[in-house]
Tab-separated table of N, CA and C in Angstrom:
chain	number	residue	atom	x	y	z
Y	1	MET	N	71.124	22.535	-132.255
Y	1	MET	CA	70.097	22.132	-131.325
Y	1	MET	C	68.999	21.408	-132.104
Y	2	PRO	N	68.672	20.181	-131.702
Y	2	PRO	CA	67.689	19.394	-132.434
Y	2	PRO	C	66.300	20.045	-132.426
Y	3	GLY	N	65.658	20.035	-133.589
Y	3	GLY	CA	64.301	20.548	-133.678
Y	3	GLY	C	64.205	22.056	-133.876
Y	4	TRP	N	65.310	22.744	-133.777
Y	4	TRP	CA	65.307	24.199	-133.945
Y	4	TRP	C	66.136	24.543	-135.178
Y	5	ASP	N	65.607	25.397	-136.009
Y	5	ASP	CA	66.340	25.858	-137.186
Y	5	ASP	C	66.084	27.356	-137.315
Y	6	LEU	N	66.781	28.123	-136.514
Y	6	LEU	CA	66.560	29.571	-136.465
Y	6	LEU	C	67.578	30.303	-137.324
Y	7	LYS	N	67.099	31.321	-137.987
Y	7	LYS	CA	67.959	32.196	-138.773
Y	7	LYS	C	67.801	33.605	-138.189
Y	8	PRO	N	68.751	34.014	-137.328
Y	8	PRO	CA	68.621	35.285	-136.610
Y	8	PRO	C	68.350	36.503	-137.488
Y	9	GLN	N	68.951	36.573	-138.688
Y	9	GLN	CA	68.694	37.725	-139.556
Y	9	GLN	C	67.234	37.758	-140.009
Y	10	GLY	N	66.684	36.599	-140.331
Y	10	GLY	CA	65.274	36.531	-140.723
Y	10	GLY	C	64.360	36.893	-139.556
Y	11	ILE	N	64.745	36.438	-138.361
Y	11	ILE	CA	63.956	36.753	-137.160
Y	11	ILE	C	63.967	38.252	-136.903
Y	12	THR	N	65.127	38.873	-137.068
Y	12	THR	CA	65.250	40.321	-136.862
Y	12	THR	C	64.323	41.075	-137.805
Y	13	GLN	N	64.286	40.659	-139.078
Y	13	GLN	CA	63.417	41.323	-140.056
Y	13	GLN	C	61.940	41.157	-139.691
Y	14	VAL	N	61.568	39.948	-139.288
Y	14	VAL	CA	60.165	39.693	-138.920
Y	14	VAL	C	59.797	40.498	-137.670
Y	15	LEU	N	60.687	40.533	-136.679
Y	15	LEU	CA	60.424	41.314	-135.467
Y	15	LEU	C	60.251	42.791	-135.788
Y	16	LYS	N	61.103	43.319	-136.662
Y	16	LYS	CA	61.012	44.733	-137.025
Y	16	LYS	C	59.677	45.033	-137.703
Y	17	SER	N	59.321	44.216	-138.678
Y	17	SER	CA	58.071	44.410	-139.414
Y	17	SER	C	56.854	44.260	-138.502
Y	18	THR	N	56.873	43.222	-137.669
Y	18	THR	CA	55.751	42.978	-136.760
Y	18	THR	C	55.658	44.076	-135.710
Y	19	GLY	N	56.807	44.514	-135.196
Y	19	GLY	CA	56.826	45.601	-134.218
Y	19	GLY	C	56.251	46.890	-134.781
Y	20	GLU	N	56.593	47.191	-136.024
Y	20	GLU	CA	56.053	48.391	-136.673
Y	20	GLU	C	54.538	48.291	-136.811
Y	21	SER	N	54.060	47.119	-137.195
Y	21	SER	CA	52.604	46.928	-137.320
Y	21	SER	C	51.922	47.025	-135.963
Y	22	ALA	N	52.513	46.398	-134.950
Y	22	ALA	CA	51.922	46.407	-133.613
Y	22	ALA	C	51.908	47.815	-133.027
Y	23	SER	N	52.915	48.617	-133.356
Y	23	SER	CA	52.957	49.979	-132.812
Y	23	SER	C	51.816	50.841	-133.345
Y	24	LYS	N	51.235	50.444	-134.452
Y	24	LYS	CA	50.108	51.183	-135.022
Y	24	LYS	C	48.796	50.885	-134.291
Y	25	LEU	N	48.791	49.823	-133.472
Y	25	LEU	CA	47.565	49.457	-132.756
Y	25	LEU	C	47.042	50.609	-131.906
Y	26	GLU	N	47.943	51.325	-131.238
Y	26	GLU	CA	47.517	52.433	-130.384
Y	26	GLU	C	46.807	53.507	-131.206
Y	27	LYS	N	47.365	53.834	-132.378
Y	27	LYS	CA	46.755	54.832	-133.255
Y	27	LYS	C	45.367	54.364	-133.714
Y	28	TYR	N	45.281	53.092	-134.088
Y	28	TYR	CA	44.001	52.555	-134.551
Y	28	TYR	C	42.972	52.510	-133.418
Y	29	ALA	N	43.407	52.152	-132.234
Y	29	ALA	CA	42.497	52.106	-131.089
Y	29	ALA	C	41.972	53.496	-130.765
Y	30	LYS	N	42.841	54.506	-130.837
Y	30	LYS	CA	42.421	55.882	-130.561
Y	30	LYS	C	41.399	56.334	-131.608
Y	31	SER	N	41.678	56.040	-132.873
Y	31	SER	CA	40.758	56.402	-133.950
Y	31	SER	C	39.419	55.687	-133.778
Y	32	TYR	N	39.475	54.424	-133.385
Y	32	TYR	CA	38.269	53.625	-133.134
Y	32	TYR	C	37.420	54.295	-132.052
Y	33	GLY	N	38.073	54.699	-130.968
Y	33	GLY	CA	37.364	55.365	-129.879
Y	33	GLY	C	36.746	56.685	-130.321
Y	34	GLU	N	37.482	57.439	-131.122
Y	34	GLU	CA	36.959	58.716	-131.624
Y	34	GLU	C	35.743	58.502	-132.514
Y	35	HIS	N	35.780	57.468	-133.333
Y	35	HIS	CA	34.641	57.180	-134.216
Y	35	HIS	C	33.425	56.721	-133.405
Y	36	LEU	N	33.657	55.917	-132.358
Y	36	LEU	CA	32.545	55.511	-131.498
Y	36	LEU	C	31.926	56.724	-130.809
Y	37	THR	N	32.772	57.622	-130.317
Y	37	THR	CA	32.289	58.835	-129.653
Y	37	THR	C	31.491	59.697	-130.621
Y	38	SER	N	32.005	59.843	-131.835
Y	38	SER	CA	31.303	60.628	-132.846
Y	38	SER	C	29.947	60.010	-133.180
Y	39	ALA	N	29.919	58.702	-133.346
Y	39	ALA	CA	28.654	58.023	-133.654
Y	39	ALA	C	27.672	58.183	-132.505
Y	40	ALA	N	28.161	58.044	-131.270
Y	40	ALA	CA	27.286	58.157	-130.100
Y	40	ALA	C	26.727	59.564	-129.982
Y	41	SER	N	27.541	60.574	-130.238
Y	41	SER	CA	27.070	61.949	-130.085
Y	41	SER	C	26.122	62.362	-131.204
Y	42	SER	N	26.116	61.624	-132.296
Y	42	SER	CA	25.232	61.938	-133.414
Y	42	SER	C	23.853	61.294	-133.278
Y	43	ALA	N	23.690	60.454	-132.276
Y	43	ALA	CA	22.398	59.791	-132.057
Y	43	ALA	C	21.519	60.676	-131.170
Y	44	GLY	N	20.228	60.446	-131.140
Y	44	GLY	CA	19.288	61.204	-130.308
Y	44	GLY	C	19.642	61.112	-128.834
Y	45	THR	N	18.829	61.678	-127.959
Y	45	THR	CA	19.165	61.677	-126.533
Y	45	THR	C	18.056	61.090	-125.679
Y	46	ILE	N	18.479	60.403	-124.624
Y	46	ILE	CA	17.633	59.977	-123.524
Y	46	ILE	C	18.511	60.011	-122.295
Y	47	SER	N	17.951	59.800	-121.147
Y	47	SER	CA	18.746	59.771	-119.922
Y	47	SER	C	18.665	58.369	-119.339
Y	48	ALA	N	19.830	57.821	-118.943
Y	48	ALA	CA	19.871	56.486	-118.348
Y	48	ALA	C	20.878	56.489	-117.219
Y	49	ASP	N	20.595	55.697	-116.182
Y	49	ASP	CA	21.547	55.570	-115.086
Y	49	ASP	C	22.680	54.666	-115.507
Y	50	ALA	N	23.897	55.080	-115.151
Y	50	ALA	CA	25.060	54.222	-115.368
Y	50	ALA	C	25.258	53.392	-114.113
Y	51	GLY	N	25.782	52.213	-114.260
Y	51	GLY	CA	26.028	51.373	-113.086
Y	51	GLY	C	24.887	50.410	-112.873
Y	52	SER	N	25.020	49.549	-111.882
Y	52	SER	CA	24.008	48.519	-111.658
Y	52	SER	C	22.844	49.066	-110.847
Y	53	GLY	N	21.659	48.849	-111.340
Y	53	GLY	CA	20.448	49.212	-110.626
Y	53	GLY	C	20.198	50.701	-110.528
Y	54	GLY	N	21.072	51.521	-111.066
Y	54	GLY	CA	20.850	52.960	-111.057
Y	54	GLY	C	21.127	53.614	-109.725
Y	55	SER	N	21.608	52.891	-108.716
Y	55	SER	CA	21.858	53.529	-107.431
Y	55	SER	C	23.277	54.053	-107.366
Y	56	GLY	N	23.412	55.337	-107.139
Y	56	GLY	CA	24.718	55.953	-106.998
Y	56	GLY	C	25.452	56.143	-108.308
Y	57	GLY	N	24.843	55.779	-109.419
Y	57	GLY	CA	25.515	55.927	-110.711
Y	57	GLY	C	25.405	57.339	-111.229
Y	58	GLU	N	26.292	57.677	-112.126
Y	58	GLU	CA	26.224	59.004	-112.718
Y	58	GLU	C	25.255	58.965	-113.890
Y	59	GLN	N	24.682	60.097	-114.224
Y	59	GLN	CA	23.743	60.177	-115.321
Y	59	GLN	C	24.495	60.188	-116.650
Y	60	VAL	N	24.020	59.393	-117.593
Y	60	VAL	CA	24.595	59.348	-118.918
Y	60	VAL	C	23.558	59.926	-119.865
Y	61	GLN	N	23.957	60.889	-120.678
Y	61	GLN	CA	23.051	61.477	-121.652
Y	61	GLN	C	23.378	60.918	-123.022
Y	62	GLY	N	22.376	60.466	-123.731
Y	62	GLY	CA	22.589	59.967	-125.074
Y	62	GLY	C	21.400	59.156	-125.521
Y	63	GLY	N	21.369	58.854	-126.800
Y	63	GLY	CA	20.284	58.052	-127.335
Y	63	GLY	C	20.509	56.581	-127.081
Y	64	LEU	N	19.550	55.798	-127.535
Y	64	LEU	CA	19.679	54.352	-127.381
Y	64	LEU	C	20.927	53.839	-128.092
Y	65	VAL	N	21.219	54.405	-129.251
Y	65	VAL	CA	22.417	54.011	-129.986
Y	65	VAL	C	23.660	54.405	-129.186
Y	66	ALA	N	23.653	55.597	-128.604
Y	66	ALA	CA	24.794	56.045	-127.801
Y	66	ALA	C	24.999	55.128	-126.601
Y	67	LEU	N	23.913	54.746	-125.965
Y	67	LEU	CA	23.998	53.849	-124.819
Y	67	LEU	C	24.563	52.485	-125.237
Y	68	ALA	N	24.072	51.968	-126.357
Y	68	ALA	CA	24.565	50.676	-126.852
Y	68	ALA	C	26.041	50.767	-127.237
Y	69	LEU	N	26.433	51.855	-127.899
Y	69	LEU	CA	27.834	52.025	-128.279
Y	69	LEU	C	28.729	52.137	-127.048
Y	70	SER	N	28.249	52.823	-126.042
Y	70	SER	CA	29.015	52.971	-124.805
Y	70	SER	C	29.247	51.613	-124.150
Y	71	GLN	N	28.192	50.818	-124.074
Y	71	GLN	CA	28.320	49.491	-123.473
Y	71	GLN	C	29.211	48.586	-124.320
Y	72	TYR	N	29.082	48.692	-125.632
Y	72	TYR	CA	29.934	47.902	-126.515
Y	72	TYR	C	31.404	48.294	-126.336
Y	73	ALA	N	31.680	49.590	-126.304
Y	73	ALA	CA	33.052	50.079	-126.166
Y	73	ALA	C	33.670	49.607	-124.857
Y	74	GLU	N	32.867	49.582	-123.797
Y	74	GLU	CA	33.356	49.125	-122.498
Y	74	GLU	C	33.824	47.673	-122.579
Y	75	HIS	N	33.071	46.845	-123.269
Y	75	HIS	CA	33.433	45.432	-123.403
Y	75	HIS	C	34.561	45.230	-124.421
Y	76	ALA	N	34.555	46.015	-125.491
Y	76	ALA	CA	35.569	45.859	-126.541
Y	76	ALA	C	36.937	46.357	-126.088
Y	77	ALA	N	36.986	47.301	-125.151
Y	77	ALA	CA	38.262	47.858	-124.698
Y	77	ALA	C	39.173	46.774	-124.146
Y	78	LYS	N	38.606	45.851	-123.393
Y	78	LYS	CA	39.419	44.772	-122.826
Y	78	LYS	C	39.976	43.884	-123.933
Y	79	ASP	N	39.171	43.604	-124.943
Y	79	ASP	CA	39.643	42.786	-126.058
Y	79	ASP	C	40.778	43.480	-126.813
Y	80	LEU	N	40.629	44.779	-127.041
Y	80	LEU	CA	41.674	45.527	-127.737
Y	80	LEU	C	42.963	45.552	-126.926
Y	81	GLN	N	42.844	45.745	-125.619
Y	81	GLN	CA	44.041	45.748	-124.780
Y	81	GLN	C	44.679	44.363	-124.749
Y	82	PHE	N	43.862	43.318	-124.775
Y	82	PHE	CA	44.394	41.957	-124.799
Y	82	PHE	C	45.202	41.717	-126.074
Y	83	VAL	N	44.687	42.171	-127.214
Y	83	VAL	CA	45.386	41.993	-128.486
Y	83	VAL	C	46.744	42.694	-128.440
Y	84	ALA	N	46.767	43.922	-127.928
Y	84	ALA	CA	48.023	44.658	-127.829
Y	84	ALA	C	48.986	43.970	-126.867
Y	85	ALA	N	48.473	43.506	-125.728
Y	85	ALA	CA	49.327	42.817	-124.753
Y	85	ALA	C	49.852	41.510	-125.324
Y	86	ARG	N	49.012	40.781	-126.043
Y	86	ARG	CA	49.428	39.514	-126.659
Y	86	ARG	C	50.532	39.771	-127.690
Y	87	ALA	N	50.382	40.801	-128.493
Y	87	ALA	CA	51.405	41.116	-129.496
Y	87	ALA	C	52.735	41.431	-128.819
Y	88	GLY	N	52.698	42.263	-127.789
Y	88	GLY	CA	53.925	42.617	-127.079
Y	88	GLY	C	54.574	41.413	-126.428
Y	89	LYS	N	53.768	40.589	-125.800
Y	89	LYS	CA	54.288	39.395	-125.123
Y	89	LYS	C	54.874	38.417	-126.137
Y	90	SER	N	54.236	38.271	-127.274
Y	90	SER	CA	54.737	37.371	-128.307
Y	90	SER	C	56.065	37.863	-128.870
Y	91	LEU	N	56.149	39.158	-129.136
Y	91	LEU	CA	57.400	39.711	-129.653
Y	91	LEU	C	58.532	39.538	-128.646
Y	92	GLN	N	58.266	39.811	-127.382
Y	92	GLN	CA	59.297	39.646	-126.355
Y	92	GLN	C	59.695	38.184	-126.219
Y	93	GLY	N	58.742	37.277	-126.351
Y	93	GLY	CA	59.043	35.852	-126.293
Y	93	GLY	C	59.974	35.414	-127.409
Y	94	VAL	N	59.760	35.959	-128.601
Y	94	VAL	CA	60.638	35.633	-129.728
Y	94	VAL	C	62.062	36.121	-129.438
Y	95	VAL	N	62.172	37.342	-128.928
Y	95	VAL	CA	63.494	37.892	-128.599
Y	95	VAL	C	64.176	37.025	-127.544
Y	96	ASP	N	63.455	36.694	-126.483
Y	96	ASP	CA	64.037	35.900	-125.393
Y	96	ASP	C	64.447	34.505	-125.865
Y	97	ALA	N	63.572	33.848	-126.633
Y	97	ALA	CA	63.872	32.494	-127.106
Y	97	ALA	C	65.053	32.504	-128.072
Y	98	THR	N	65.094	33.490	-128.962
Y	98	THR	CA	66.192	33.575	-129.921
Y	98	THR	C	67.515	33.850	-129.216
Y	99	THR	N	67.481	34.753	-128.242
Y	99	THR	CA	68.696	35.062	-127.479
Y	99	THR	C	69.204	33.825	-126.757
Y	100	ALA	N	68.317	33.098	-126.115
Y	100	ALA	CA	68.716	31.875	-125.408
Y	100	ALA	C	69.275	30.848	-126.391
Y	101	TYR	N	68.624	30.710	-127.544
Y	101	TYR	CA	69.090	29.772	-128.566
Y	101	TYR	C	70.494	30.128	-129.025
Y	102	LEU	N	70.712	31.417	-129.305
Y	102	LEU	CA	72.031	31.853	-129.767
Y	102	LEU	C	73.099	31.658	-128.692
Y	103	ASN	N	72.684	31.721	-127.443
Y	103	ASN	CA	73.618	31.488	-126.339
Y	103	ASN	C	73.786	29.998	-126.045
Y	104	GLY	N	73.111	29.148	-126.819
Y	104	GLY	CA	73.273	27.709	-126.676
Y	104	GLY	C	72.444	27.081	-125.577
Y	105	ASP	N	71.437	27.793	-125.079
Y	105	ASP	CA	70.623	27.273	-123.978
Y	105	ASP	C	69.233	26.904	-124.511
Y	106	GLU	N	69.116	25.681	-125.015
Y	106	GLU	CA	67.850	25.250	-125.605
Y	106	GLU	C	66.729	25.186	-124.573
Y	107	GLN	N	67.050	24.759	-123.349
Y	107	GLN	CA	66.020	24.670	-122.313
Y	107	GLN	C	65.453	26.061	-122.012
Y	108	MET	N	66.326	27.072	-121.925
Y	108	MET	CA	65.860	28.434	-121.662
Y	108	MET	C	65.044	28.953	-122.851
Y	109	ALA	N	65.456	28.587	-124.065
Y	109	ALA	CA	64.718	28.995	-125.255
Y	109	ALA	C	63.311	28.398	-125.234
Y	110	GLN	N	63.214	27.113	-124.864
Y	110	GLN	CA	61.898	26.478	-124.789
Y	110	GLN	C	61.038	27.120	-123.710
Y	111	GLU	N	61.636	27.483	-122.569
Y	111	GLU	CA	60.885	28.141	-121.485
Y	111	GLU	C	60.387	29.521	-121.935
Y	112	ALA	N	61.237	30.276	-122.641
Y	112	ALA	CA	60.825	31.591	-123.148
Y	112	ALA	C	59.671	31.441	-124.133
Y	113	GLN	N	59.749	30.422	-124.971
Y	113	GLN	CA	58.679	30.168	-125.930
Y	113	GLN	C	57.387	29.796	-125.201
Y	114	ARG	N	57.481	28.945	-124.173
Y	114	ARG	CA	56.300	28.542	-123.406
Y	114	ARG	C	55.651	29.750	-122.738
Y	115	LYS	N	56.465	30.628	-122.137
Y	115	LYS	CA	55.925	31.814	-121.463
Y	115	LYS	C	55.242	32.749	-122.455
Y	116	ALA	N	55.807	32.870	-123.646
Y	116	ALA	CA	55.216	33.761	-124.650
Y	116	ALA	C	53.849	33.267	-125.109
Y	117	LEU	N	53.615	31.967	-125.020
Y	117	LEU	CA	52.341	31.402	-125.465
Y	117	LEU	C	51.231	31.519	-124.419
Y	118	SER	N	51.594	31.810	-123.168
Y	118	SER	CA	50.554	31.947	-122.141
Y	118	SER	C	49.812	33.278	-122.329
Y	119	ALA	N	48.564	33.305	-121.919
Y	119	ALA	CA	47.733	34.497	-122.098
Y	119	ALA	C	48.218	35.636	-121.204
Y	120	PRO	N	48.296	36.858	-121.773
Y	120	PRO	CA	48.687	38.001	-120.956
Y	120	PRO	C	47.536	38.413	-120.046
Y	121	LYS	N	47.862	39.025	-118.928
Y	121	LYS	CA	46.830	39.551	-118.028
Y	121	LYS	C	46.615	41.019	-118.370
Y	122	VAL	N	45.360	41.384	-118.573
Y	122	VAL	CA	45.010	42.757	-118.900
Y	122	VAL	C	44.225	43.314	-117.732
Y	123	ASP	N	44.725	44.370	-117.118
Y	123	ASP	CA	44.074	44.967	-115.970
Y	123	ASP	C	43.577	46.353	-116.350
Y	124	LEU	N	42.272	46.467	-116.582
Y	124	LEU	CA	41.679	47.749	-116.939
Y	124	LEU	C	41.379	48.546	-115.686
Y	125	PRO	N	41.692	49.831	-115.700
Y	125	PRO	CA	41.328	50.663	-114.544
Y	125	PRO	C	39.820	50.632	-114.328
Y	126	GLY	N	39.420	50.344	-113.118
Y	126	GLY	CA	37.989	50.339	-112.770
Y	126	GLY	C	37.259	49.093	-113.215
Y	127	ALA	N	37.950	48.120	-113.808
Y	127	ALA	CA	37.275	46.906	-114.282
Y	127	ALA	C	36.740	46.122	-113.088
Y	128	GLY	N	35.534	45.626	-113.229
Y	128	GLY	CA	34.928	44.812	-112.187
Y	128	GLY	C	34.323	45.616	-111.041
Y	129	LYS	N	34.417	46.929	-111.100
Y	129	LYS	CA	33.847	47.768	-110.037
Y	129	LYS	C	32.572	48.401	-110.556
Y	130	ARG	N	31.487	48.004	-110.006
Y	130	ARG	CA	30.183	48.566	-110.421
Y	130	ARG	C	29.408	48.959	-109.219
């Protein structure tokens, strides 16, 4: 197939290595969350309303640092989930494109590659609800 020079054994090794690294993301994300929680709980305390305008929101106890860490974690969670989703989508795209290539279907291989390059959709529970 013109323009393609795939070596399936090399691809298998790269997929295995990358998959092992990507599988550690969950462990790192959990540790990250635990460290943020620990840092937040070690800061002084104040009371602030959660949610927009303070109406109907639950009370959050913590210091200014805890409040800032909480808000940061809320925004960073989507980025972390995007990275994990992108890694998974990219790995699956490589598998799909390689399989199509080995089956002699260059058009399907190109389509699998194109789909793998598109941004994954990350849907966080409760996202956008304030």
